PDB file of C-alpha atoms in Angstrom:
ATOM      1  CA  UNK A   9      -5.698  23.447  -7.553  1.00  0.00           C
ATOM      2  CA  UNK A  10      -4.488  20.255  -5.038  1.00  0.00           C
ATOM      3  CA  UNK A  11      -7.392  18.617  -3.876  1.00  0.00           C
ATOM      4  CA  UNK A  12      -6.808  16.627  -0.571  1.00  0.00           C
ATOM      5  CA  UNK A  13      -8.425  13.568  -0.507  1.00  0.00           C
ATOM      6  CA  UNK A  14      -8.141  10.412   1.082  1.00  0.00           C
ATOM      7  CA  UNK A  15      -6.280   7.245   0.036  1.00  0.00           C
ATOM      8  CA  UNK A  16      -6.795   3.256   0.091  1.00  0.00           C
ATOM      9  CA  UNK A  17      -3.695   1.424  -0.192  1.00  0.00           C
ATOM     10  CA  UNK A  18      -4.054  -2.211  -1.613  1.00  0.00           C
ATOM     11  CA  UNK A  19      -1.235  -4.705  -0.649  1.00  0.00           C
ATOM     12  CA  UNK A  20      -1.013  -7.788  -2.739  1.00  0.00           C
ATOM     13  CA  UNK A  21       0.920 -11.019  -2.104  1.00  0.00           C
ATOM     14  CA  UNK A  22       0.322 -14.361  -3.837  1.00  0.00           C
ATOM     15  CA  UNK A  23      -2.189 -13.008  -5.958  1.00  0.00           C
ATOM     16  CA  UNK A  24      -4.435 -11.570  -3.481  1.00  0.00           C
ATOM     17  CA  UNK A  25      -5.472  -8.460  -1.714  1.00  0.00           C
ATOM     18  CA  UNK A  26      -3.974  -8.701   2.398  1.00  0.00           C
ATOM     19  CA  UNK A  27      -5.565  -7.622   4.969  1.00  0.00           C
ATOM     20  CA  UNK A  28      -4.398  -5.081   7.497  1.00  0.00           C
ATOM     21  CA  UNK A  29      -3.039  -7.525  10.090  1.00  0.00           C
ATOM     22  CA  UNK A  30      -1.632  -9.792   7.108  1.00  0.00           C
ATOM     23  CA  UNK A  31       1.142  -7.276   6.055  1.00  0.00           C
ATOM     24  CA  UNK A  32       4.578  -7.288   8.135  1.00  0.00           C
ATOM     25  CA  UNK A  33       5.359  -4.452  10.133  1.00  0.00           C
ATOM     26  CA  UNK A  34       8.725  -3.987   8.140  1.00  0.00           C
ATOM     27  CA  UNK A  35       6.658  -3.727   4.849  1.00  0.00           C
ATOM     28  CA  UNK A  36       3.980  -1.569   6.268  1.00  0.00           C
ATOM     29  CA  UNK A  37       6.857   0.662   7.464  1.00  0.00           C
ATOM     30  CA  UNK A  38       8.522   0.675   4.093  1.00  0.00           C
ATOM     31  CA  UNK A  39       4.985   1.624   2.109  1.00  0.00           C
ATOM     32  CA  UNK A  40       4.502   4.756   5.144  1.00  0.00           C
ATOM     33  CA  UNK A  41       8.191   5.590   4.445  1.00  0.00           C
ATOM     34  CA  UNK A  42       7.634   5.741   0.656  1.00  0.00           C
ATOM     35  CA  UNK A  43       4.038   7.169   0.907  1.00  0.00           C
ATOM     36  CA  UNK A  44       5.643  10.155   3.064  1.00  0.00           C
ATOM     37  CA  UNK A  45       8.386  10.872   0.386  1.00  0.00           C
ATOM     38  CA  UNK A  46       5.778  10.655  -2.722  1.00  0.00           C
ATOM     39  CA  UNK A  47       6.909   7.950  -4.427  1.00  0.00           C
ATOM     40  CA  UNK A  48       4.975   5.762  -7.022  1.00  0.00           C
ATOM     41  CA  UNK A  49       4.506   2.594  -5.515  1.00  0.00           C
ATOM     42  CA  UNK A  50       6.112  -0.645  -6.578  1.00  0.00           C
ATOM     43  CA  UNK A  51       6.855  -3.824  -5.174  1.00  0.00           C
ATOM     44  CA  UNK A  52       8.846  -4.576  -1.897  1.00  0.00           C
ATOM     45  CA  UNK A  53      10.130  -8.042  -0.934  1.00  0.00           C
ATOM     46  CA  UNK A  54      10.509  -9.469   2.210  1.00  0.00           C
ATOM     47  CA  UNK A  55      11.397 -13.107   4.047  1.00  0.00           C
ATOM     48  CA  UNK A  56      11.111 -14.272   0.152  1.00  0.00           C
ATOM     49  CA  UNK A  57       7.849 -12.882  -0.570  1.00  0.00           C
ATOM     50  CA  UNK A  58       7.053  -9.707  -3.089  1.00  0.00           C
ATOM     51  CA  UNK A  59       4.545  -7.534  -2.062  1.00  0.00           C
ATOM     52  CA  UNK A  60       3.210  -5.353  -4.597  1.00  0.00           C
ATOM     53  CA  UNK A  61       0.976  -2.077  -2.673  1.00  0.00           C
ATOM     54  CA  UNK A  62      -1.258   0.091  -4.764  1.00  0.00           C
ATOM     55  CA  UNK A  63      -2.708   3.233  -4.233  1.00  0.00           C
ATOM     56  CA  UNK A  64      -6.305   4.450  -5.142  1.00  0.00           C
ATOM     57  CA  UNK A  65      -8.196   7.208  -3.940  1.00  0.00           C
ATOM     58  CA  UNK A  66     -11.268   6.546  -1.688  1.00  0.00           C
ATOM     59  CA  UNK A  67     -14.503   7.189  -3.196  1.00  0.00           C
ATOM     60  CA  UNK A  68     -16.514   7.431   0.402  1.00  0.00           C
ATOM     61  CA  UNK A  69     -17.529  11.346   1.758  1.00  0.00           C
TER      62      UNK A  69
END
């Protein structure tokens, strides 16, 4: 059985976790683009910087 549940996705840059407003619209729409086809995640770079996004499943009802 698929259990539904929600999901936290960490972005890191520079060796620490960004905030929502910290993370370019370009790489926000390549994490939703990858999200949407199921992919694992892994880094994406952008104006020289690597961003490396994470996925873990919230833990909150």
């Amino acid at each position: 059985m698929d259990e539904a549940f929600d999901i936290i996705v960490d972005v890191i840059a520079n060796g620490r976790i960004l905030g929502p407003q910290e993370i370019p619209p370009p790489v926000a729409a390549a994490i939703d683009a990858a999200l949407a086809r199921n992919e694992t995640p892994a880094e994406i770079h952008h104006d020289g910087i690597g961003y490396v996004w994470l996925v873990r499943p919230c833990v909150y009802p």
